[in-house]
Each structure stands twice: as C-alpha cells, then as structure tokens.
XYZ file of C-alpha atoms in Angstrom:
693
model
C -138.141 -43.402 6.088
C -141.518 -42.331 3.905
C -143.498 -45.154 5.486
C -147.122 -46.275 3.451
C -150.132 -45.397 5.277
C -151.005 -47.760 7.379
C -154.432 -49.064 6.237
C -155.764 -52.198 5.473
C -153.830 -55.761 5.078
C -150.674 -55.801 3.713
C -149.589 -56.599 0.053
C -147.277 -59.401 -1.120
C -144.083 -56.853 -0.587
C -144.166 -57.390 2.995
C -143.239 -60.561 3.050
C -139.593 -58.418 1.432
C -136.409 -57.872 2.887
C -135.387 -54.465 0.858
C -136.581 -51.136 3.808
C -137.778 -49.770 -0.300
C -140.011 -52.113 -1.087
C -141.066 -52.548 2.818
C -142.333 -48.825 2.628
C -144.851 -49.668 -0.096
C -145.984 -53.166 1.878
C -149.535 -51.137 3.582
C -150.667 -49.843 -0.288
C -154.022 -50.768 -1.314
C -151.784 -50.958 -4.345
C -151.515 -54.544 -5.567
C -147.888 -54.726 -5.627
C -145.950 -57.888 -7.235
C -141.481 -57.467 -6.184
C -140.708 -58.566 -9.898
C -140.343 -61.919 -10.562
C -142.077 -65.331 -12.248
C -145.432 -64.849 -10.665
C -145.767 -61.591 -11.204
C -144.618 -61.997 -14.619
C -146.033 -64.913 -15.623
C -150.034 -63.405 -14.650
C -149.143 -60.706 -16.937
C -148.584 -63.246 -19.934
C -152.033 -65.663 -18.742
C -154.223 -62.433 -18.675
C -152.633 -60.484 -21.315
C -151.472 -57.391 -19.253
C -149.467 -54.734 -19.338
C -146.834 -54.278 -16.678
C -146.757 -51.078 -14.450
C -143.212 -51.115 -13.350
C -142.599 -48.405 -10.460
C -138.050 -48.665 -9.657
C -136.545 -46.432 -6.619
C -134.928 -46.153 -3.373
C -135.701 -45.930 -0.275
C -133.898 -42.906 0.646
C -135.306 -40.646 -2.759
C -136.652 -37.664 -2.456
C -139.328 -37.690 -5.265
C -139.727 -41.434 -4.727
C -141.879 -40.622 -1.810
C -143.890 -37.889 -2.967
C -145.632 -40.102 -5.646
C -146.100 -42.982 -3.377
C -148.235 -40.034 -1.002
C -149.903 -38.712 -4.407
C -149.971 -42.113 -5.335
C -149.679 -45.417 -4.214
C -151.405 -44.343 -0.908
C -154.603 -43.203 -2.723
C -157.530 -45.249 -2.954
C -158.455 -44.003 -5.993
C -155.445 -44.232 -8.107
C -154.579 -47.884 -6.889
C -158.325 -49.222 -8.293
C -157.556 -47.938 -11.673
C -154.085 -49.392 -10.706
C -155.693 -53.336 -10.076
C -158.201 -53.477 -12.335
C -155.690 -52.626 -15.991
C -152.307 -53.750 -14.427
C -149.862 -55.964 -12.806
C -147.892 -53.611 -10.560
C -144.687 -54.374 -9.542
C -141.832 -52.587 -7.448
C -137.674 -53.141 -7.415
C -135.423 -51.764 -5.312
C -133.176 -50.311 -7.698
C -129.956 -50.961 -5.558
C -130.877 -54.732 -5.301
C -131.866 -55.269 -9.419
C -129.777 -52.684 -10.605
C -129.519 -55.051 -13.954
C -134.118 -54.763 -14.150
C -133.058 -50.758 -13.436
C -130.433 -50.142 -16.408
C -131.850 -51.432 -18.852
C -135.203 -49.679 -18.414
C -133.513 -46.298 -17.414
C -131.735 -47.001 -20.658
C -134.692 -47.293 -22.644
C -136.403 -43.433 -19.898
C -132.893 -42.201 -21.683
C -134.131 -43.354 -25.273
C -137.448 -41.684 -24.937
C -136.627 -38.301 -23.411
C -133.302 -37.622 -22.920
C -133.025 -37.980 -19.275
C -133.690 -40.304 -16.514
C -134.056 -40.618 -12.727
C -136.163 -41.904 -10.140
C -138.407 -42.838 -9.313
C -138.847 -45.168 -12.865
C -142.078 -45.614 -14.090
C -142.329 -47.828 -16.990
C -145.179 -49.562 -18.925
C -144.222 -53.079 -20.123
C -145.721 -55.849 -22.532
C -146.508 -58.932 -20.613
C -143.214 -59.987 -22.310
C -141.560 -56.949 -20.378
C -141.103 -55.270 -23.145
C -141.759 -51.260 -22.827
C -143.807 -49.137 -25.019
C -144.103 -46.466 -22.595
C -141.794 -45.032 -20.215
C -141.319 -42.165 -17.810
C -140.227 -41.085 -14.058
C -142.038 -38.743 -11.767
C -145.860 -38.535 -12.393
C -147.831 -35.961 -10.406
C -152.010 -37.536 -9.393
C -152.994 -34.810 -11.724
C -151.532 -32.590 -14.308
C -151.501 -29.452 -12.627
C -148.476 -29.259 -11.985
C -144.660 -29.388 -12.751
C -145.712 -29.254 -16.415
C -146.380 -33.157 -16.534
C -149.126 -34.795 -16.900
C -151.149 -36.991 -14.355
C -150.612 -40.095 -13.213
C -154.457 -41.032 -13.310
C -154.912 -40.086 -16.682
C -151.260 -41.377 -17.922
C -152.921 -44.834 -16.714
C -156.275 -44.189 -18.404
C -154.860 -43.797 -21.235
C -151.891 -46.130 -21.428
C -154.781 -48.760 -20.158
C -157.413 -47.961 -23.072
C -154.491 -48.003 -25.590
C -153.129 -51.281 -24.572
C -156.290 -53.338 -25.199
C -157.516 -51.072 -28.653
C -154.551 -50.577 -30.071
C -153.002 -53.010 -29.663
C -151.099 -52.297 -32.949
C -149.134 -48.933 -31.518
C -147.982 -50.453 -28.591
C -146.262 -53.324 -30.797
C -144.704 -50.496 -32.801
C -143.183 -48.389 -29.410
C -142.246 -51.669 -28.004
C -140.563 -52.891 -31.177
C -138.460 -49.587 -31.371
C -137.423 -49.256 -27.946
C -136.171 -53.092 -28.268
C -134.248 -52.279 -31.275
C -132.595 -48.743 -29.721
C -132.185 -50.799 -26.482
C -130.258 -53.925 -29.123
C -127.825 -51.052 -30.011
C -127.278 -49.528 -27.027
C -126.588 -52.518 -24.876
C -123.211 -52.462 -24.989
C -123.217 -48.872 -24.036
C -120.224 -46.683 -26.060
C -117.830 -48.948 -25.989
C -116.255 -50.442 -29.179
C -115.520 -54.488 -29.174
C -111.572 -54.343 -28.405
C -111.133 -56.050 -31.890
C -112.550 -53.344 -33.388
C -111.152 -50.537 -31.493
C -109.029 -48.431 -33.351
C -107.586 -46.011 -30.718
C -104.128 -47.347 -28.969
C -103.681 -46.971 -24.707
C -101.173 -44.064 -25.453
C -100.549 -41.002 -22.950
C -102.198 -38.815 -25.832
C -105.975 -40.129 -24.104
C -104.949 -38.555 -20.893
C -103.884 -35.086 -22.578
C -106.952 -34.676 -24.475
C -109.403 -36.495 -21.625
C -107.810 -33.846 -18.830
C -107.765 -30.851 -20.740
C -111.659 -31.292 -21.759
C -112.427 -32.616 -17.883
C -110.766 -29.170 -16.880
C -112.969 -27.260 -19.831
C -116.607 -28.374 -18.418
C -115.382 -27.152 -14.812
C -116.890 -25.205 -12.915
C -114.052 -22.620 -11.919
C -116.354 -19.759 -9.510
C -117.736 -23.003 -7.785
C -115.331 -26.288 -7.893
C -117.202 -28.722 -9.927
C -118.792 -30.157 -12.694
C -121.540 -28.518 -14.105
C -124.132 -25.990 -12.805
C -127.574 -27.443 -11.038
C -127.943 -30.429 -9.920
C -123.921 -30.528 -8.789
C -122.574 -34.169 -7.825
C -119.039 -34.881 -6.370
C -118.338 -36.991 -9.750
C -115.071 -38.577 -7.594
C -114.131 -40.898 -10.203
C -112.988 -37.317 -12.583
C -111.623 -35.852 -9.611
C -109.054 -39.111 -8.495
C -108.180 -39.222 -11.920
C -107.233 -35.248 -12.583
C -104.845 -35.905 -9.197
C -103.464 -38.955 -11.739
C -102.789 -36.968 -14.419
C -101.255 -34.028 -11.837
C -98.964 -36.409 -10.733
C -98.291 -38.160 -14.528
C -97.788 -34.386 -16.052
C -96.906 -32.166 -13.182
C -98.883 -29.634 -14.417
C -100.636 -28.029 -11.252
C -104.006 -26.344 -12.549
C -104.866 -29.715 -12.463
C -104.434 -30.592 -9.113
C -105.709 -27.460 -7.868
C -108.975 -27.033 -9.691
C -109.448 -30.574 -7.975
C -108.370 -28.799 -4.108
C -110.462 -25.630 -5.191
C -113.499 -28.187 -5.562
C -113.186 -30.579 -2.886
C -113.106 -27.281 -0.624
C -116.253 -25.998 -2.058
C -117.663 -29.598 -1.342
C -116.169 -29.429 1.968
C -117.352 -25.928 3.357
C -120.829 -26.230 1.210
C -124.379 -27.426 2.760
C -123.970 -30.519 0.897
C -121.586 -32.152 4.240
C -123.228 -32.332 7.134
C -120.548 -29.921 9.613
C -122.120 -31.025 12.077
C -122.321 -35.058 11.992
C -119.416 -35.508 9.237
C -120.363 -37.267 6.034
C -122.028 -36.107 2.464
C -125.550 -35.883 0.574
C -126.230 -37.250 -2.564
C -125.790 -33.699 -4.531
C -126.261 -29.987 -4.656
C -129.551 -28.955 -5.773
C -127.914 -25.775 -6.066
C -124.363 -24.611 -8.364
C -123.039 -22.957 -4.897
C -122.554 -26.980 -2.973
C -125.070 -25.144 -0.944
C -128.459 -27.261 -0.391
C -127.778 -30.674 -0.327
C -130.746 -33.715 -1.498
C -130.286 -34.289 2.060
C -129.944 -38.617 1.106
C -126.435 -39.577 2.362
C -125.646 -42.683 0.591
C -122.180 -45.412 1.816
C -121.263 -44.751 -1.758
C -120.853 -41.624 -1.817
C -118.911 -41.278 1.127
C -117.234 -44.213 0.353
C -115.326 -42.424 -2.459
C -115.466 -38.842 -1.504
C -113.259 -40.951 1.823
C -110.731 -41.902 -0.867
C -110.208 -38.276 -2.339
C -109.404 -36.315 0.744
C -107.664 -39.117 2.206
C -105.476 -38.792 -1.631
C -105.893 -34.536 -0.997
C -104.129 -35.174 2.164
C -101.184 -37.346 0.791
C -100.545 -34.963 -1.307
C -100.833 -31.376 0.573
C -100.592 -32.742 4.267
C -103.424 -30.156 4.881
C -104.918 -30.733 8.265
C -108.327 -29.407 7.498
C -108.644 -32.902 4.317
C -107.479 -34.923 7.239
C -110.314 -33.454 9.362
C -112.646 -34.597 6.821
C -111.434 -38.063 5.896
C -111.815 -38.889 9.586
C -115.201 -36.825 10.111
C -116.418 -38.889 7.501
C -115.448 -42.651 8.621
C -116.314 -41.947 11.822
C -119.571 -41.058 10.436
C -119.608 -43.559 8.864
C -118.536 -45.881 11.919
C -120.899 -44.546 13.879
C -124.464 -44.303 11.677
C -124.151 -46.912 8.977
C -122.614 -49.625 10.258
C -124.066 -53.027 10.919
C -122.953 -54.664 14.723
C -121.692 -57.316 12.751
C -119.346 -54.931 10.580
C -120.783 -54.370 7.321
C -121.482 -51.218 5.995
C -125.976 -50.120 5.168
C -126.652 -48.641 2.405
C -128.324 -45.389 2.943
C -129.558 -42.915 5.222
C -132.969 -41.031 3.848
C -133.817 -37.336 2.814
C -136.969 -36.633 5.095
C -137.598 -37.110 9.141
C -141.297 -36.315 9.979
C -142.115 -36.113 6.429
C -140.107 -32.620 5.482
C -137.262 -33.438 3.575
C -134.024 -32.376 5.279
C -135.678 -31.475 8.543
C -132.676 -33.088 10.730
C -129.992 -31.151 9.360
C -131.924 -27.476 9.805
C -131.502 -24.396 12.563
C -132.836 -21.604 13.179
C -130.826 -18.848 14.483
C -133.224 -19.004 17.745
C -132.643 -22.723 18.503
C -128.823 -22.161 18.279
C -129.327 -19.486 20.078
C -131.002 -21.217 22.759
C -128.264 -24.082 22.955
C -125.184 -22.199 23.103
C -126.065 -19.107 25.459
C -122.521 -17.347 25.548
C -122.948 -14.678 22.905
C -119.409 -14.642 21.810
C -119.304 -18.156 20.603
C -123.024 -17.420 19.106
C -121.726 -14.804 16.878
C -118.291 -16.725 15.925
C -120.473 -19.722 15.535
C -122.935 -17.764 13.485
C -120.869 -16.011 11.063
C -118.531 -18.783 10.319
C -121.620 -20.899 9.336
C -123.451 -18.708 7.562
C -126.491 -18.293 10.015
C -129.018 -15.656 10.295
C -132.509 -15.010 11.496
C -133.728 -14.844 8.381
C -132.129 -18.798 7.022
C -131.263 -19.852 3.766
C -133.218 -22.623 3.512
C -137.063 -22.638 4.080
C -136.443 -19.874 6.238
C -134.210 -21.917 8.288
C -129.945 -22.796 7.975
C -128.454 -24.635 5.961
C -124.935 -24.857 7.811
C -121.990 -24.287 5.391
C -118.987 -22.230 5.461
C -118.940 -18.230 4.963
C -116.231 -16.884 6.483
C -112.626 -18.164 8.118
C -111.251 -18.021 11.476
C -108.927 -15.519 11.215
C -110.580 -13.145 9.420
C -113.292 -14.246 13.141
C -110.519 -13.991 15.085
C -109.500 -10.553 13.669
C -112.705 -9.380 14.583
C -112.940 -10.372 17.881
C -109.835 -9.457 18.363
C -109.401 -13.327 19.642
C -106.540 -16.182 17.745
C -107.815 -18.016 15.312
C -106.962 -20.879 17.549
C -109.514 -20.061 20.217
C -111.870 -18.818 17.491
C -111.525 -22.714 15.955
C -112.378 -23.850 19.396
C -115.336 -22.070 20.439
C -117.132 -22.840 17.078
C -116.113 -26.914 17.550
C -117.092 -26.705 21.409
C -119.931 -25.429 19.377
C -120.729 -28.451 16.898
C -120.553 -31.294 19.576
C -123.248 -28.899 21.544
C -125.480 -28.724 18.258
C -124.692 -32.327 17.062
C -126.016 -33.840 20.955
C -128.950 -31.712 20.265
C -129.904 -32.893 16.761
C -129.525 -36.100 18.723
C -132.088 -35.502 20.342
C -134.362 -35.096 16.664
C -136.379 -37.643 15.548
C -133.840 -39.449 12.613
C -134.237 -40.273 9.140
C -134.975 -43.134 8.259
C -131.634 -45.863 6.959
C -131.602 -48.870 4.377
C -129.760 -51.826 6.631
C -129.537 -53.408 3.554
C -125.923 -54.675 3.212
C -125.121 -53.846 -0.653
C -121.285 -56.015 -1.513
C -120.043 -53.529 -4.006
C -120.840 -50.647 -2.344
C -119.520 -52.378 0.989
C -116.321 -52.890 -1.145
C -116.371 -49.104 -2.271
C -116.571 -48.238 1.912
C -113.784 -51.136 2.136
C -111.148 -48.987 -0.026
C -112.658 -46.184 1.904
C -111.446 -47.466 5.605
C -107.874 -48.870 4.012
C -107.029 -45.093 2.507
C -108.740 -43.431 5.504
C -106.372 -45.863 7.739
C -103.086 -45.400 5.389
C -103.419 -41.469 6.188
C -104.147 -41.591 9.768
C -102.662 -44.224 10.914
C -105.814 -45.331 13.006
C -106.151 -48.937 13.718
C -109.906 -48.066 14.456
C -110.891 -47.412 10.572
C -108.215 -51.081 9.505
C -110.225 -52.617 11.927
C -113.649 -51.535 10.048
C -112.589 -52.523 6.597
C -111.524 -56.043 7.914
C -114.880 -55.990 9.917
C -116.710 -55.514 6.413
C -114.865 -58.301 4.626
C -115.487 -60.567 7.323
C -119.535 -59.984 7.022
C -118.812 -60.683 3.516
C -117.208 -63.294 3.493
C -119.987 -65.255 6.372
C -123.090 -63.775 4.889
C -122.311 -62.771 1.325
C -119.627 -65.343 -0.361
C -119.710 -68.573 -1.306
C -115.827 -71.004 -0.918
C -115.727 -71.329 -4.509
C -116.119 -67.638 -5.211
C -119.574 -66.869 -6.064
C -120.961 -63.996 -4.226
C -124.542 -62.914 -3.244
C -125.835 -59.069 -3.922
C -127.807 -58.099 -0.822
C -127.838 -59.151 2.674
C -130.563 -57.735 4.919
C -132.896 -59.208 8.431
C -130.624 -62.501 7.904
C -131.024 -63.228 4.285
C -128.544 -63.287 1.893
C -129.899 -62.706 -2.001
C -129.959 -62.435 -5.281
C -126.681 -63.308 -8.182
C -124.002 -60.531 -7.412
C -123.592 -58.202 -10.612
C -120.090 -57.771 -12.358
C -119.376 -54.713 -9.915
C -120.085 -56.628 -7.090
C -117.202 -58.517 -8.107
C -115.070 -55.778 -9.196
C -115.459 -53.632 -6.256
C -114.977 -56.115 -3.544
C -111.673 -57.419 -5.429
C -110.485 -54.029 -5.459
C -110.972 -53.613 -2.237
C -109.292 -56.694 -0.976
C -106.243 -55.353 -3.148
C -106.855 -51.893 -1.238
C -106.822 -53.272 2.049
C -103.902 -55.670 1.354
C -101.408 -52.552 0.550
C -101.680 -51.529 4.000
C -102.018 -54.627 5.481
C -100.618 -57.407 3.419
C -102.171 -60.521 4.758
C -101.681 -63.243 2.078
C -105.848 -64.540 2.325
C -106.678 -60.655 0.992
C -104.438 -61.642 -1.954
C -105.733 -65.299 -2.343
C -109.287 -63.547 -2.172
C -108.947 -60.938 -4.698
C -107.577 -63.693 -6.831
C -109.850 -66.126 -6.291
C -113.710 -63.684 -7.496
C -111.965 -62.170 -10.603
C -111.117 -65.108 -11.725
C -114.982 -66.373 -11.049
C -115.670 -63.089 -12.373
C -113.807 -63.616 -15.698
C -115.878 -67.557 -15.508
C -118.874 -65.991 -15.163
C -119.050 -62.119 -17.166
C -116.140 -61.967 -19.138
C -117.391 -62.015 -23.261
C -114.346 -63.276 -25.097
C -115.910 -62.009 -28.199
C -115.671 -58.308 -27.658
C -113.183 -57.688 -25.089
C -115.116 -56.622 -22.216
C -117.352 -57.551 -19.188
C -121.472 -57.848 -19.181
C -123.216 -56.797 -16.377
C -124.430 -59.886 -15.360
C -123.126 -63.415 -15.434
C -124.150 -66.259 -17.558
C -126.382 -68.227 -15.107
C -128.286 -64.529 -14.889
C -132.484 -64.816 -15.116
C -132.697 -63.700 -18.958
C -133.848 -60.120 -19.311
C -134.594 -58.588 -22.482
C -131.140 -57.561 -22.953
C -127.529 -58.402 -21.517
C -126.086 -54.848 -20.869
C -122.670 -53.937 -20.599
C -121.633 -50.600 -18.354
C -118.630 -48.417 -19.074
C -119.930 -44.877 -17.908
C -119.300 -44.067 -14.403
C -122.421 -42.907 -13.173
C -123.361 -42.421 -9.033
C -120.558 -45.451 -8.462
C -117.168 -46.498 -11.265
C -118.280 -48.610 -13.824
C -117.581 -52.287 -12.962
C -115.365 -52.579 -16.451
C -113.219 -49.651 -15.537
C -112.742 -51.093 -11.810
C -112.121 -54.048 -12.589
C -109.298 -52.528 -15.890
C -107.411 -51.360 -12.936
C -107.517 -54.492 -10.719
C -106.691 -56.617 -13.603
C -103.313 -54.997 -13.580
C -102.640 -54.550 -10.412
C -102.791 -59.040 -10.026
C -100.937 -58.708 -13.146
C -98.002 -57.579 -11.115
C -98.431 -59.111 -8.577
C -98.741 -62.332 -10.541
C -97.573 -61.775 -13.368
C -100.082 -63.659 -14.823
C -100.736 -62.972 -18.453
C -104.315 -63.104 -18.749
C -104.825 -60.715 -16.336
C -102.367 -58.112 -18.718
C -104.221 -59.246 -22.026
C -107.809 -58.393 -20.250
C -106.857 -55.750 -18.530
C -105.593 -53.943 -21.939
C -109.426 -55.041 -23.807
C -110.484 -53.645 -21.540
C -109.490 -50.500 -21.924
C -109.245 -50.428 -25.384
C -112.770 -50.748 -25.737
C -113.550 -47.558 -23.625
C -110.155 -45.522 -25.205
C -111.887 -43.443 -27.554
C -115.082 -42.599 -26.113
C -113.119 -41.930 -22.728
C -111.310 -38.986 -24.700
C -113.851 -37.973 -27.072
C -116.299 -37.656 -23.408
C -114.109 -38.143 -20.242
C -117.064 -36.641 -18.142
C -118.251 -41.227 -17.777
C -115.085 -42.164 -17.764
C -112.633 -40.934 -14.577
C -112.216 -44.233 -13.260
C -111.382 -45.822 -17.484
C -108.733 -43.118 -17.239
C -107.456 -44.316 -14.209
C -106.712 -47.681 -15.225
C -105.666 -46.148 -18.258
C -103.341 -43.591 -16.250
C -101.755 -47.095 -14.671
C -101.080 -48.414 -17.457
C -99.224 -45.433 -19.442
C -97.164 -44.743 -16.099
C -96.054 -48.362 -16.273
C -96.600 -48.991 -12.199
C -93.582 -48.868 -9.961
C -93.645 -52.124 -7.549
C -92.535 -51.293 -3.239
C -92.217 -53.818 -1.253
C -91.850 -52.942 2.371
C -90.563 -56.192 4.999
C -91.824 -55.111 8.704
C -94.530 -52.296 9.375
C -92.558 -50.151 10.689
C -91.468 -46.711 10.008
C -91.115 -47.214 6.200
C -94.341 -49.142 5.821
C -96.279 -45.903 7.708
C -94.119 -43.054 5.338
C -95.733 -45.287 2.331
C -99.085 -45.179 4.155
C -99.056 -41.474 4.012
C -97.206 -41.096 0.472
C -99.226 -39.691 -2.530
C -98.483 -42.469 -4.680
C -101.265 -43.539 -6.916
C -98.432 -45.620 -9.789
C -97.874 -47.886 -6.861
C -98.239 -51.946 -6.627
C -97.550 -52.050 -2.816
C -97.014 -54.247 0.061
C -96.511 -54.109 3.567
C -95.693 -57.875 4.760
C -95.198 -59.314 8.516
C -92.247 -61.389 7.693
C -94.026 -64.790 9.294
C -96.442 -63.912 5.777
C -93.938 -64.039 3.288
C -94.537 -67.901 3.303
C -97.688 -67.547 2.392
C -96.972 -65.247 -0.532
C -93.493 -66.341 -2.710
C -96.074 -67.919 -4.400
C -96.935 -65.067 -5.937
C -94.467 -63.291 -8.077
C -94.153 -59.927 -6.650
C -92.347 -61.344 -3.732
C -89.974 -63.795 -4.922
C -86.492 -62.872 -3.828
C -88.395 -59.869 -1.468
C -86.979 -61.936 2.163
C -84.622 -59.299 4.784
C -83.975 -59.987 7.698
C -85.602 -56.899 9.759
C -87.255 -53.650 7.925
C -86.336 -52.961 4.931
C -87.604 -51.737 1.040
C -87.344 -53.111 -2.683
C -88.500 -51.019 -5.278
C -88.708 -52.211 -9.019
C -89.245 -50.353 -12.212
C -88.887 -51.353 -15.557
C -88.280 -55.156 -14.396
C -85.390 -53.660 -13.049
C -85.058 -53.336 -8.762
C -83.165 -51.337 -6.682
C -80.704 -52.912 -2.896
C -82.825 -53.342 -0.116
C -83.300 -50.208 1.001
C -83.156 -49.048 4.765
C -85.212 -45.934 6.036
C -87.546 -43.879 4.633
C -84.917 -41.443 3.641
C -83.843 -43.523 1.330
C -87.229 -45.531 0.354
C -88.445 -41.891 -0.879
C -84.704 -41.063 -2.887
C -85.088 -44.299 -4.550
C -88.883 -43.164 -5.338
C -88.110 -39.248 -6.048
C -90.658 -38.131 -3.659
C -90.104 -35.564 -1.184
C -90.148 -36.983 2.283
C -92.739 -35.811 4.775
C-alpha cells in the first residue's frame, strides 16, 4: 500500500488503526482524525476545516497524497490556515455519506478522494474531489490556489462563506431521507407492475454488446443482475436471464477478473471490461460469488462454478484474518505503479512457460501480444475459445484446457514472487456479512465444507470481537481494537448473513442471532414516523444531518437488505411486526424503484419476494434432499435443512411447528397449505415444480 514519505516525526494519525489514516501518519500535514479534539480546536481558533476522505485502495487518493500532502510547501499552507482532518470512508461511512451528498449537489458527481472545506461547525462551503497540486493538468484548479483563495475568503468574505454553507445545509436537509417517501405518503403499492416496469427499464439500460450497464467506467452492479434473475423467475421471460448470463460471461472473460489468482477488481475503466482499476474490494467479490453461485444453480454450467471457486479460494488465501474475519481490500498499486502486480510482457510469459505449444495456446486464449493492451504490457483477458485453439492445434479442447490451466499455475507461482499490493486489514462488520453470505451460497452449490467453515469462522470472529450479548455491534476491528458504533448496513448485512447461513446449515443459534440483531436494529434505527430506517443509530454522534439510504451504491442499501431480512424473519417466526415493517420500507421506495430502477436492485429483490409469496421448505436431515435443495435456484424459498437434534430448540419458531419426522423428510408450504412429508429429491422437485438436476 502507498506509504507516506517517512521523514520527520509522525503526526497524530500514527495512533490510529485504519490503514488509510496510517498511510498519512508521516505527512508534514498536521492531520487529525475526526473527533472532538479537532472540532473543538476549529471552533476555538475560528478556523475552517479541510476534510479529506478516502480509502486505502484508492489510486487517486494516493496521487493527491503524493503531490500535495507529502509536499512541504502545500502542508505549510494547510497547517497555517486550516484544521486538517483525515477520514477513512470505510470506518466512517456516515461522514462520507453526508459530504458526498454535498459534492453531488455542487457538481453532479462525487468520488474519492473527497475534499471538503467546512465551517468550524461542520457545514460545507466548498466541495471537490481530486485536485492536482497546480492547475496545469486535467483542467482542474490547483490545490494550492484553492487553499489560498478559500483561506482568504473565510477571513475577509465571511458573508459569502455563510451563504454558501446555508445553501448546502438547506439542500442537505432536503436530501437527507434520500429519494424515499414516508410510507404513509407513498401512493404506490407493492405490486407486480412495479417489478415489470423496473425490469424493462433495467434491460433498456443494458449494454447489448459488452454486457453490464452504461459505457465507461463500468461497474458490476451486482444487485441489479440478481434482481433480473428473480424477474426471470417470476416472469419466465428468458431474455432477462440471458442478459445476466451474457454480462457474467463478459465480466469473467475480461481483465476485471483475475484469471490467475481469482477475484474481481472494483470496476473497469473501459466499456469492454478490459482495463480495471486494479484494487480488489471484499464487497464486490462477496456479491459476485453470490451471483455466479445462482447462475450455476440455473444453468449447471461448470464455468460459473469455477468462477465461484476461484473467487472464494482467493478470499480464503489472501483476504482472511488468521482468526476468521475477512480483510477489506487489496490496493491497486505496488511499487508505486497501478496494476504492476497483475501485468505481463509476452517475453516474461515465454520465459516462464518455455514450451512453444503451451505459449501459443496461452497467448491466443488470453490475447497476449508483443505490444500489449495496457501500457505495453498485457492484462489477461479471454480472447479465443478452447475449441478454436484445439482445432488449430489439432488437439482436443480438454487437452488445451489442461495446458492453459498448467500455464496459469506456473504464472501464478511466479507472480507470488513479486512485490504484492498492500492489504487493508480492517475487518468491517457489514462487508464480512456480505462475504459470509457469499461463502454460504458457495457452499450450497459446491458442497465444499471449507466454504461453510469460512462462513462460520467469520461469524465466530464477529461474535468474539465486534458484538455484545444484548445485540449491539461495532463497526471495525484492527490491531486488537474494536471501535465505532455500527451503522444500519452492519446490522442488516450481518443479520442477512446469519439467515443465509441458517438456510444451508440450520443451527438454532444462527436464527436466534438474526432475530437479536434485527430487533436491536429496529429499536435504534427505525423511524416510526416515516416507516424506514436511518443510517445511524439513535445514540450515534450527532452530525449536521441524520441521513437515510435507499440507493444501492458500491454496496446494497441497508434499508433494502433489512426489508428482505424482515420478510424472511416473518416466515420463520410469524411475527407480524416484521412483516409490517418490511412492507413500510418497501412502500417508501416503491415509486422511485419503478421510475429509476438502476439504484434499487436490492429493494426490488425484496419486493419480488413479497409479490411472489415465498415457498417454505423444511428438510429434516442433511442428506440427499438437503444437497438437492442447496443446488436449486429457489430465490422465493424460505428454507431450512435441520438436524433432528436441533428441532427442540427450533420448535419455538412457527416455521418448525409440526415439522418433526423420522428419518429424512421434506415439507413444502405455500399459501398456508403444506404438503405431506416428502421422501426423495424427485418428490421434492415435483412438489416445487422444479426439474431435478
């Protein structure tokens, strides 16, 4: 990871645990972390605040740090005129959310690094993202010029600063609830027509040439793809499934996918998925593991299963704490160059592989050329087919695959000798929740117990280090310290993970914990007046506004995930309070989701579950029927696979009453009517109307 120039004495950030803040611990800038000390000093000295928000794997954050924050002259201007605060957006998404909204209001776009100038009482008056040190490049004003102008404006044009900050505050107050309406004012019901409108709208936004949505930069937008699979399930219209399959193939073939080590980069800078921003984020890989697992359930295509395995193996190998939690990110840069760890010259490949036939097959398959496809080097991306190469070489496709797999193993071993990108070793509760779900679903389709254990180990980690018995969660763990109040995402994603784990291994403690954390979340985040949830708890530090989130951004919306969780918990418990709150959340976002579905994939998934009316499936025993159920695409399923010895602890939940049976048996309930005990996967498949694999 990018390190500050290590000269002089460390600043206050040296006491922090965030890898991003520690990257700036030797800057000549007199940095503070966000906290009372910095905020009080700003008020006492009547100085404006310069707030810089970023994250450890952010390439342009590193560029601005090197150009400006390591520069003595720039630091002098900052230190003399501002109270300078550094924030890791992954630790403090609440702060990032507020000031990103301000940036969107000012310029129509946001991003990182986020550069915000605040009055001493935290109100923004000037907002931007990356600024070069001087104004010669990118058509942007120079950072030193901005610092001087704003410092002077704060001293001599206070009225203008006040007016700018008031305009920001008025607008922020209007946008704090996001796009959702209070449930009581929402005129739109939760109806099938919303799903129809949204699915058609999403497909119209789709790129029919390269897959995905939009042109460039191109993000996976996994929640939208998962919703389209559910719309295919409810509608039976194949083109929705086919678009997701097409997109998934293009991503898996592209440079955004690490063909040697597994895992996906955060996004592609081009329309074709070729050139990634090379950082790898835990949340992307968690969500994509779920997507490819579902695609395997639908198609039984071994390519999708291979993608699931490579992604999860990458997380286990490179992103896992020794005690079981999952780390946050791998940097884009190594040795000061973006992507250097992942790039190859043809000569390097030739020297490592040696065998001419293997070299030819590998280079044809992955599009490797002497001139390269990125700064005279090669990003591996699938450019041919095994069949085409086999035909040219006079071999069988299986032989070519074996040659290429062997070549990949050799190159991966050689790559391991390179200087590695830095790793952000924060363990974040919300992102771990997403990854637990990814491992649970990966276990469901592979049957590989390593993946089940990885999910369970992360639960143990969170319970030991980030949770309290009464249901309170902390946000982050690093270097032996757990800190910061958890946010809505932390509660929603972790409760959802426990439910996903319960679906594949129905241990009573997983359901009990999901209930506990959901109840705590409702007690501290719920807005009874508007029928949805705040991003921060009622006992959180008071910031300039208390926001709500409904849009899926890089990660899903906490409100939307919570709605799905509440629906599932209603079916397990028959507690009508869960159903009532799920309905109110969905009503809040129903009309915006229909009109602008792009940011509402997760909410649309919850609405699908409500509209379709879930099927409840209980399998007693962990044998053939349980394995069949795990491998079947059943997105409307509320499921459990229960060991007989656990039934006594589960019978307090309505879902399990009267479900006991001798030996392996399954029960299917739909619309309040239940089947007789079913005794084979074939019987279960017939009852569910699913063709057995």
